[in-house]
């Protein structure tokens, strides 16, 4: 059989991935290649199967059936929408949870430094603000040196201002550590602002796949940005009139 | 639709009407702008000083007053001021200290055995499916047997000695520990399970870092209920064929109609209960210090 087109030595390779809940097909033949260090954002309506795809890549989908080829790196890390820190462990212990290396403590401190939380290493997670908790969750993911970082609406629960700071932090961390990132988001602007490539998932199929190709940091006011935004909003079924009423994009 | 200017004006006038109704015959108070008016504070307010003791002292006062005026005959209830004298008499003449020590030994030994049994059974049935199949059913049956009807069974099986007494108290103790710990182990948050899987935690690390700390509040709840049951069981069990201990004194006092001794013994049981509860609370606060960070 002939070699299929795709990235050479990709970080993630998915072919014909199907997932069903009971008899309901949620993912319907997904093909996806992710290059090493590539940042992909995944857009799609609620219920389109974004979380299901992410869970399949994480290996957390015990309750689904299906088939397809799925090749992912061993070193994976997940960031959830809620920071999901264990309330009975201090921040530093949360970051190094389950790590057995001898220098886990030092590396934990280093990871907290990177996300600007070194002062809170000894705090209980319940004392942190929402943004700080999510930064601790980022540190917990990064310390594992992931080749693939999976994030399901990681900033969905944050206020707009905190979200902007988190965007900058995520860009910095991605530039420094170069993991492949697959980030689910509802926010078209967030997707176009951060990702190298943006995918649209519609009823279990990838229906739009655009490489953004603009230098970072990006300016949402540029025509190229507006072009990508329009393409995705149109594909999502948002008409130009709908957009008129909410000029700042999809941010609430 | 955003509120427009005429809407705002309407709202303002409506507000003025309401305010006029609330302060009839008076101008609206001018010292505060209307939007700073304080609402009714509905959350809990700080406790009054010595709130825990006020009601108790009041009741003691009523008791003393009723005894002093003769409303309460000493034959119904001995007056409170007999307590120190009777206590002193029991301590110096009747070897009260040994009796207290005997009761404490019995209670603490049974408590330790019962708590250990409840905890081990809860862990076995909460963490393994085989354990669950073997253990949970019988315990649920045991739960629906009133504890007191087991006393004659225990006496015919184990006699009337310390073995029976320890067993019966432990039986009253293990149940709340088991039920609350088991429920807490089963209630573990599915989100934390997902997190543990995504971090690739080993089974043992998962149990140690996620399951057990998550179940600790449930265990402490069970422990406090268990301690209360242990004192209750002690009072009942101790009076069976007693030769020493507070139960023995209680038997004696009842037979000879020594009401003042009965009161002293009630006070002693109360103190034991209060002290153990205080110690457990302190332990729980230390062990669960993270809970205060959740604003509970
Ligand atoms: N555990 C489950 N059991 C049965 N059906 C499920 C389960 N989880 C998800 N589904 C169904 O699968 C479909 C896709 O769900 P998924 O969570 O992947 O959507 P999503 O794109 O992440 O949506 P959202 O943007 O709202 O998070 C939905 O229709 C949902 O009802
Ligand atoms: Mg989702």
XYZ file of C-alpha atoms and ligand atoms in Angstrom:
580
model
C 0.000 0.000 0.000
C 1.220 3.475 -0.834
C 2.491 5.769 1.910
C -0.262 8.170 2.942
C 0.534 11.865 2.852
C 1.342 13.446 6.207
C 3.994 14.939 8.390
C 7.325 13.145 8.628
C 7.713 11.571 12.076
C 4.690 13.287 13.601
C 4.009 13.633 17.329
C 0.438 12.462 16.842
C -0.958 10.354 14.056
C -4.672 9.578 13.900
C -6.351 7.666 11.056
C -10.020 6.848 10.725
C -10.687 7.284 14.433
C -14.245 6.390 15.377
C -15.782 6.608 18.819
C -19.260 5.621 19.937
C -21.174 6.134 23.130
C -23.474 3.140 23.077
C -24.755 3.117 19.516
C -24.251 6.844 19.003
C -21.323 7.784 16.791
C -19.591 10.782 18.317
C -16.316 10.699 16.350
C -16.758 9.706 12.730
C -13.471 8.972 10.990
C -10.991 11.532 12.268
C -7.642 11.916 10.454
C -5.105 14.110 12.183
C -1.355 14.614 12.075
C 0.347 16.845 14.575
C 3.967 17.817 14.009
C 6.294 17.960 16.994
C 5.814 21.237 18.811
C 2.749 22.154 16.770
C 0.025 24.144 18.526
C -3.439 23.182 17.314
C -6.691 24.724 18.488
C -9.908 22.765 18.159
C -13.172 24.645 17.630
C -16.670 23.274 17.385
C -20.197 23.511 18.630
C -21.141 22.089 21.976
C -21.573 18.336 21.602
C -19.512 18.114 18.396
C -17.104 15.663 20.031
C -14.153 17.878 21.004
C -13.801 16.483 24.505
C -14.309 12.973 23.183
C -11.405 13.401 20.757
C -9.217 14.800 23.521
C -10.118 11.961 25.846
C -9.317 9.446 23.131
C -5.856 10.991 22.732
C -5.366 10.976 26.502
C -6.451 7.367 26.826
C -9.163 8.347 29.321
C -12.095 7.015 27.296
C -12.960 3.749 29.058
C -16.674 4.106 28.385
C -16.526 4.355 24.573
C -16.129 1.812 21.824
C -14.674 2.343 18.350
C -11.712 1.721 16.096
C -9.056 3.520 14.117
C -5.332 4.113 14.276
C -4.090 6.210 17.144
C -0.422 6.964 17.744
C 0.409 9.357 20.562
C 3.617 9.970 22.517
C 3.994 8.376 25.948
C 4.765 11.667 27.636
C 1.343 13.338 27.661
C -0.137 15.847 30.059
C -3.662 17.160 30.467
C -5.012 20.520 31.588
C -8.710 20.458 32.442
C -11.180 23.322 32.465
C -11.142 23.262 36.262
C -7.630 23.301 37.676
C -8.357 20.033 39.477
C -5.833 20.501 42.257
C -6.175 18.144 45.213
C -7.393 20.394 48.037
C -5.553 18.350 50.687
C -2.145 18.789 49.111
C -0.190 22.011 49.100
C 0.448 23.662 45.731
C 4.004 22.339 45.400
C 2.908 18.778 46.247
C 0.119 19.053 43.691
C 2.604 20.032 41.002
C 4.917 17.091 41.727
C 2.070 14.614 42.317
C 3.174 11.077 41.489
C 6.734 12.070 40.498
C 9.346 9.774 41.937
C 12.593 11.416 40.771
C 14.914 12.573 43.498
C 14.935 16.156 42.307
C 11.166 16.412 41.955
C 11.047 19.092 44.646
C 13.574 21.291 42.926
C 11.886 20.842 39.569
C 8.528 21.589 41.142
C 9.878 24.837 42.511
C 11.307 25.634 39.087
C 7.985 24.948 37.370
C 6.193 27.166 39.872
C 8.762 29.878 39.178
C 7.989 29.648 35.477
C 4.285 30.214 35.989
C 4.945 32.943 38.551
C 3.669 31.055 41.571
C 6.853 30.434 43.570
C 5.506 32.502 46.469
C 2.507 30.186 46.781
C 4.364 26.863 46.852
C 3.329 26.180 50.460
C -0.252 27.450 50.084
C -3.379 25.304 50.074
C -4.958 25.298 46.590
C -8.239 26.521 48.078
C -6.534 29.807 48.918
C -5.531 30.571 45.312
C -7.556 32.598 42.820
C -8.971 30.866 39.756
C -6.161 32.115 37.522
C -3.497 31.089 40.017
C -5.020 27.627 40.309
C -4.946 27.223 36.547
C -1.306 28.339 36.479
C -0.530 25.659 39.075
C -2.288 23.142 36.800
C -0.053 24.310 33.921
C 3.008 23.825 36.118
C 1.807 20.325 37.016
C 1.517 19.504 33.309
C 4.843 21.077 32.292
C 6.985 19.420 34.937
C 6.311 16.095 33.204
C 8.086 17.354 30.043
C 5.149 16.408 27.835
C 5.607 15.853 24.133
C 1.856 16.354 23.855
C -0.188 18.738 25.986
C -3.946 18.263 25.843
C -6.074 21.104 27.167
C -9.883 21.080 27.277
C -11.104 24.683 27.489
C -8.270 25.487 29.901
C -9.251 29.145 30.244
C -13.005 28.714 29.940
C -13.653 29.436 33.606
C -11.459 32.551 33.803
C -12.407 36.208 33.468
C -11.388 38.051 30.302
C -8.439 39.893 31.846
C -6.956 36.818 33.499
C -7.457 34.964 30.256
C -5.297 37.486 28.382
C -2.498 36.982 30.910
C -2.837 33.213 30.554
C -2.568 33.513 26.760
C 0.750 35.302 27.114
C 1.961 32.722 29.628
C 0.935 29.792 27.421
C 2.706 31.363 24.413
C 5.896 31.781 26.453
C 5.769 28.248 27.809
C 5.075 26.797 24.378
C 8.002 28.701 22.861
C 10.331 27.494 25.607
C 9.330 23.825 25.953
C 7.882 23.151 22.489
C 5.324 20.469 23.341
C 2.701 19.702 20.718
C -0.491 21.291 22.059
C -4.077 20.385 21.288
C -6.337 22.948 22.896
C -10.120 22.875 22.811
C -11.739 26.273 22.967
C -15.062 27.941 22.265
C -13.381 31.219 21.529
C -12.533 31.774 17.834
C -10.292 34.754 18.652
C -8.403 32.749 21.250
C -7.855 29.970 18.721
C -6.578 32.287 15.962
C -4.479 34.286 18.444
C -2.553 31.323 19.836
C -2.498 28.355 17.501
C -0.356 27.416 14.489
C -3.346 25.591 13.079
C -7.038 25.729 13.838
C -9.425 22.825 13.245
C -13.181 22.812 13.239
C -15.012 19.730 14.447
C -18.600 19.307 13.287
C -20.662 16.272 14.291
C -17.584 14.109 14.717
C -15.743 15.155 11.539
C -13.037 17.712 10.918
C -14.666 20.092 8.444
C -12.184 22.965 8.387
C -8.421 22.966 8.857
C -6.547 26.249 8.455
C -2.907 27.004 9.068
C -2.733 30.455 10.604
C 0.803 31.353 9.548
C 1.006 34.787 11.148
C 3.974 35.832 13.292
C 3.359 35.891 17.025
C 2.242 37.961 18.945
C -0.738 38.494 16.676
C -2.918 41.522 16.349
C -6.666 40.812 16.123
C -7.073 44.111 14.262
C -5.170 42.949 11.148
C -7.048 41.889 7.987
C -5.412 38.446 7.979
C -6.731 37.829 11.484
C -10.197 39.011 10.509
C -10.069 36.696 7.504
C -9.455 33.606 9.667
C -12.067 34.736 12.159
C -14.690 35.162 9.444
C -13.886 31.755 7.960
C -14.418 29.969 11.259
C -17.433 31.967 12.343
C -19.096 31.305 9.006
C -18.303 27.612 9.242
C -19.800 27.639 12.731
C -22.968 29.092 11.263
C -22.642 32.566 12.738
C -24.019 35.032 10.194
C -22.533 38.527 9.593
C -25.570 40.099 11.315
C -24.984 38.021 14.440
C -21.433 39.258 14.415
C -22.513 42.898 14.147
C -24.252 42.690 17.509
C -21.223 41.303 19.262
C -18.337 43.170 17.706
C -15.674 41.904 20.074
C -15.875 38.398 18.649
C -17.171 35.539 20.773
C -15.760 36.700 24.085
C -18.545 37.177 26.574
C -31.876 45.044 25.596
C -29.711 47.564 27.462
C -31.628 49.966 29.718
C -32.184 53.323 28.041
C -32.281 56.737 29.685
C -36.093 56.928 30.167
C -35.963 53.477 31.795
C -33.396 54.720 34.263
C -35.521 57.735 35.124
C -38.526 55.497 35.702
C -36.528 53.194 37.912
C -35.237 56.140 39.923
C -38.754 57.454 40.519
C -39.983 54.003 41.530
C -37.114 53.772 43.974
C -38.066 57.134 45.483
C -41.646 55.953 45.939
C -40.503 52.799 47.684
C -38.177 54.728 49.943
C -40.991 57.165 50.836
C -43.177 54.203 51.790
C -40.457 52.729 53.927
C -39.880 55.953 55.866
C -43.425 57.294 56.262
C -43.721 60.857 57.521
C -39.997 61.304 57.217
C -37.681 62.449 54.515
C -35.382 59.824 53.146
C -32.365 59.764 55.519
C -29.756 62.032 54.016
C -26.640 60.759 55.731
C -26.312 57.829 53.325
C -26.747 57.659 49.574
C -29.620 55.302 48.734
C -27.503 52.604 47.081
C -25.398 52.231 50.234
C -28.407 51.261 52.355
C -27.443 48.155 54.270
C -29.368 44.987 53.524
C -30.380 42.587 56.238
C -27.379 40.516 57.281
C -28.515 36.909 56.996
C -25.243 35.003 57.315
C -24.119 33.715 60.709
C -22.832 36.443 63.005
C -19.857 35.956 65.315
C -20.788 33.996 68.443
C -21.436 35.821 71.682
C -18.597 35.541 74.221
C -18.792 32.257 76.208
C -21.750 31.227 74.047
C -21.035 27.565 74.707
C -21.299 27.961 78.488
C -24.142 30.454 78.893
C -27.068 28.062 78.466
C -25.468 25.388 80.640
C -24.745 27.827 83.469
C -28.293 29.144 83.242
C -29.726 25.632 83.601
C -27.435 24.968 86.584
C -28.671 28.208 88.130
C -32.312 27.172 87.688
C -31.538 23.791 89.250
C -29.770 25.399 92.233
C -32.557 27.938 92.690
C -35.270 25.272 92.563
C -33.389 23.154 95.098
C -32.752 26.109 97.412
C -36.379 27.258 97.432
C -37.614 23.718 97.966
C -39.517 23.618 94.648
C -37.300 20.676 93.730
C -37.303 18.118 96.529
C -33.900 16.505 97.242
C -35.611 13.151 96.774
C -36.482 14.000 93.167
C -33.067 15.378 92.315
C -30.171 16.037 94.674
C -29.142 19.710 94.870
C -26.088 20.658 92.781
C -23.985 21.768 95.733
C -23.806 18.184 97.015
C -21.569 17.342 94.051
C -18.175 18.611 95.372
C -18.679 17.089 98.837
C -19.849 13.729 97.511
C -17.052 13.749 94.953
C -14.475 14.353 97.697
C -15.961 11.568 99.781
C -15.906 9.122 96.858
C -12.362 10.101 95.932
C -10.876 9.764 99.425
C -12.951 6.943 100.878
C -14.250 4.835 98.011
C -11.226 4.792 95.701
C -13.000 6.692 92.925
C -9.720 7.073 90.999
C -9.363 3.311 90.564
C -12.947 3.024 89.389
C -12.476 5.819 86.852
C -9.261 4.171 85.667
C -11.005 0.817 85.277
C -13.807 2.356 83.221
C -11.358 4.319 81.075
C -9.286 1.228 80.413
C -12.325 -0.729 79.289
C -13.654 2.126 77.160
C -10.346 2.980 75.480
C -9.370 -0.628 74.780
C -12.789 -1.331 73.231
C -12.700 1.952 71.323
C -9.267 1.169 69.888
C -10.339 -2.328 68.840
C -13.634 -1.113 67.387
C -12.087 1.776 65.457
C -9.330 -0.441 64.072
C -11.869 -3.074 63.025
C -14.185 -0.507 61.429
C -11.316 1.125 59.571
C -9.786 -2.111 58.293
C -13.158 -3.476 57.167
C -14.017 -0.176 55.452
C -10.678 -0.133 53.616
C -11.035 -3.758 52.524
C -14.559 -3.326 51.242
C -14.043 0.214 49.931
C -10.892 -0.521 47.944
C -11.467 -4.018 46.598
C -14.467 -5.550 44.916
C -13.924 -8.934 46.544
C -13.786 -7.241 49.925
C -16.966 -5.356 49.082
C -18.769 -8.567 48.141
C -17.668 -10.321 51.322
C -17.922 -7.550 53.890
C -20.502 -4.943 53.042
C -23.549 -7.253 53.105
C -23.020 -8.643 56.616
C -22.217 -5.188 57.988
C -25.411 -3.754 56.522
C -27.322 -6.599 58.189
C -25.538 -5.915 61.464
C -26.524 -2.281 61.098
C -30.214 -3.150 61.219
C -29.871 -5.253 64.374
C -30.505 -3.057 67.425
C -27.300 -3.171 69.408
C -28.990 -3.877 72.730
C -30.587 -7.184 71.645
C -27.087 -8.544 71.087
C -26.277 -8.241 74.799
C -27.904 -11.538 75.832
C -26.369 -13.235 72.799
C -22.925 -11.970 73.784
C -23.447 -13.037 77.400
C -24.398 -16.578 76.444
C -21.512 -16.790 73.992
C -18.767 -15.012 75.931
C -19.897 -14.971 79.543
C -20.142 -11.874 81.690
C -16.462 -11.006 81.902
C -14.320 -8.357 80.238
C -14.206 -10.250 76.925
C -17.944 -9.844 76.504
C -17.840 -6.214 77.609
C -15.006 -5.285 75.258
C -16.710 -7.113 72.398
C -20.042 -5.408 72.953
C -18.556 -1.899 73.173
C -16.387 -2.549 70.110
C -19.501 -3.704 68.258
C -21.115 -0.353 68.965
C -17.967 1.473 67.882
C -16.937 -0.209 64.646
C -20.255 0.429 62.885
C -20.187 4.233 62.610
C -16.487 4.111 61.696
C -17.153 1.542 58.983
C -20.253 3.196 57.554
C -18.810 6.701 57.301
C -15.362 5.666 56.076
C -16.812 3.255 53.535
C -19.226 5.875 52.217
C -16.373 8.407 51.915
C -14.166 5.919 50.065
C -16.975 5.207 47.615
C -17.796 8.860 47.079
C -14.382 9.713 45.689
C -14.727 12.465 43.096
C -14.671 11.067 39.536
C -12.746 14.175 38.424
C -9.850 13.208 40.693
C -9.928 9.674 39.318
C -9.603 11.134 35.816
C -6.748 13.356 36.971
C -4.915 10.415 38.521
C -5.304 8.420 35.305
C -4.081 11.310 33.179
C -0.991 11.657 35.397
C -0.360 7.936 35.120
C -0.376 7.429 38.892
C 0.209 3.893 40.116
C -2.646 2.194 41.958
C -0.876 2.583 45.281
C -0.032 6.257 44.745
C -3.628 6.879 43.747
C -4.893 5.282 46.957
C -2.330 7.052 49.122
C -2.510 10.516 47.564
C -6.126 10.723 46.411
C -8.466 8.133 47.927
C -7.311 8.052 51.546
C -6.995 11.829 52.105
C -10.338 12.286 50.390
C -11.954 9.807 52.768
C -10.353 11.255 55.910
C -13.215 13.674 56.711
C -15.647 10.751 56.572
C -13.407 8.720 58.886
C -13.286 11.555 61.424
C -17.055 11.906 61.352
C -17.301 8.177 62.062
C -14.700 8.445 64.810
C -16.631 11.122 66.649
C -19.894 9.212 66.428
C -18.012 6.091 67.537
C -16.632 7.792 70.621
C -20.098 8.911 71.623
C -21.387 5.353 71.170
C -18.491 3.965 73.158
C -19.493 5.994 76.249
C -23.124 5.009 75.831
C -22.219 1.343 75.445
C -19.881 1.621 78.432
C -22.629 2.899 80.716
C -24.915 0.022 79.780
C -22.357 -2.780 79.612
C -20.454 -1.813 82.746
C -23.421 -2.378 84.988
C -23.566 -6.079 84.103
C -21.966 -8.053 86.935
C -19.790 -5.085 87.842
C -17.117 -5.427 90.480
C -15.302 -2.205 89.708
C -15.636 0.865 87.500
C -18.168 3.651 87.312
C -20.882 1.144 86.460
C -20.228 -0.688 89.740
C -20.555 2.581 91.674
C -23.734 3.367 89.768
C -25.210 -0.021 90.704
C -24.314 0.490 94.358
C -25.707 3.998 94.451
C -28.968 2.879 92.887
C -29.374 -0.031 95.307
C -28.797 2.191 98.344
C -30.692 5.184 97.011
C -27.640 7.495 97.071
C -28.985 10.170 94.764
C -26.023 12.477 95.323
C -23.612 9.737 94.171
C -25.699 9.175 91.040
C -25.399 12.881 90.224
C -21.609 12.792 90.689
C -21.396 9.810 88.339
C -23.523 11.582 85.735
C -21.164 14.566 85.981
C -18.179 12.257 85.532
C -19.656 10.585 82.437
C -20.410 14.056 81.063
C -16.832 15.203 81.636
C -15.437 12.110 79.946
C -17.670 12.776 76.938
C -16.735 16.455 76.743
C -13.001 15.836 77.102
C -12.927 13.108 74.451
C -14.913 15.279 72.051
C -12.551 18.196 72.657
C -9.493 16.019 72.001
C -11.007 14.586 68.825
C -11.897 18.023 67.515
C -8.330 19.183 68.101
C -6.974 16.128 66.288
C -9.387 16.632 63.407
C -8.462 20.303 63.067
C -4.810 19.349 62.777
C -5.374 16.505 60.329
C -7.842 18.385 58.134
C -6.288 21.841 58.292
C -6.675 22.094 54.492
C -10.455 22.136 54.871
C -10.385 25.612 56.366
C -8.955 26.864 53.064
C -12.247 25.963 51.392
C -14.110 28.488 53.493
C -16.096 25.885 55.399
N -20.089 9.587 29.016
C -20.936 9.777 27.978
N -21.961 8.919 27.754
C -22.795 9.092 26.718
N -22.710 10.109 25.840
C -21.711 10.996 25.993
C -20.781 10.888 27.071
N -19.911 11.914 26.981
C -20.293 12.633 25.916
N -21.356 12.092 25.316
C -22.027 12.595 24.101
O -21.080 12.712 23.071
C -21.267 13.908 22.342
C -19.970 14.673 22.275
O -19.595 15.042 23.569
P -18.298 15.907 23.861
O -18.193 16.033 25.335
O -17.144 15.338 23.135
O -18.694 17.309 23.208
P -17.861 18.665 23.206
O -17.601 18.996 21.793
O -16.701 18.572 24.102
O -18.943 19.679 23.777
P -18.705 20.935 24.751
O -18.230 22.022 23.899
O -20.079 21.217 25.272
O -17.758 20.521 25.810
C -22.350 14.688 23.051
O -23.525 14.627 22.280
C -22.571 13.969 24.364
O -23.922 13.925 24.673
Mg -16.206 19.416 26.017
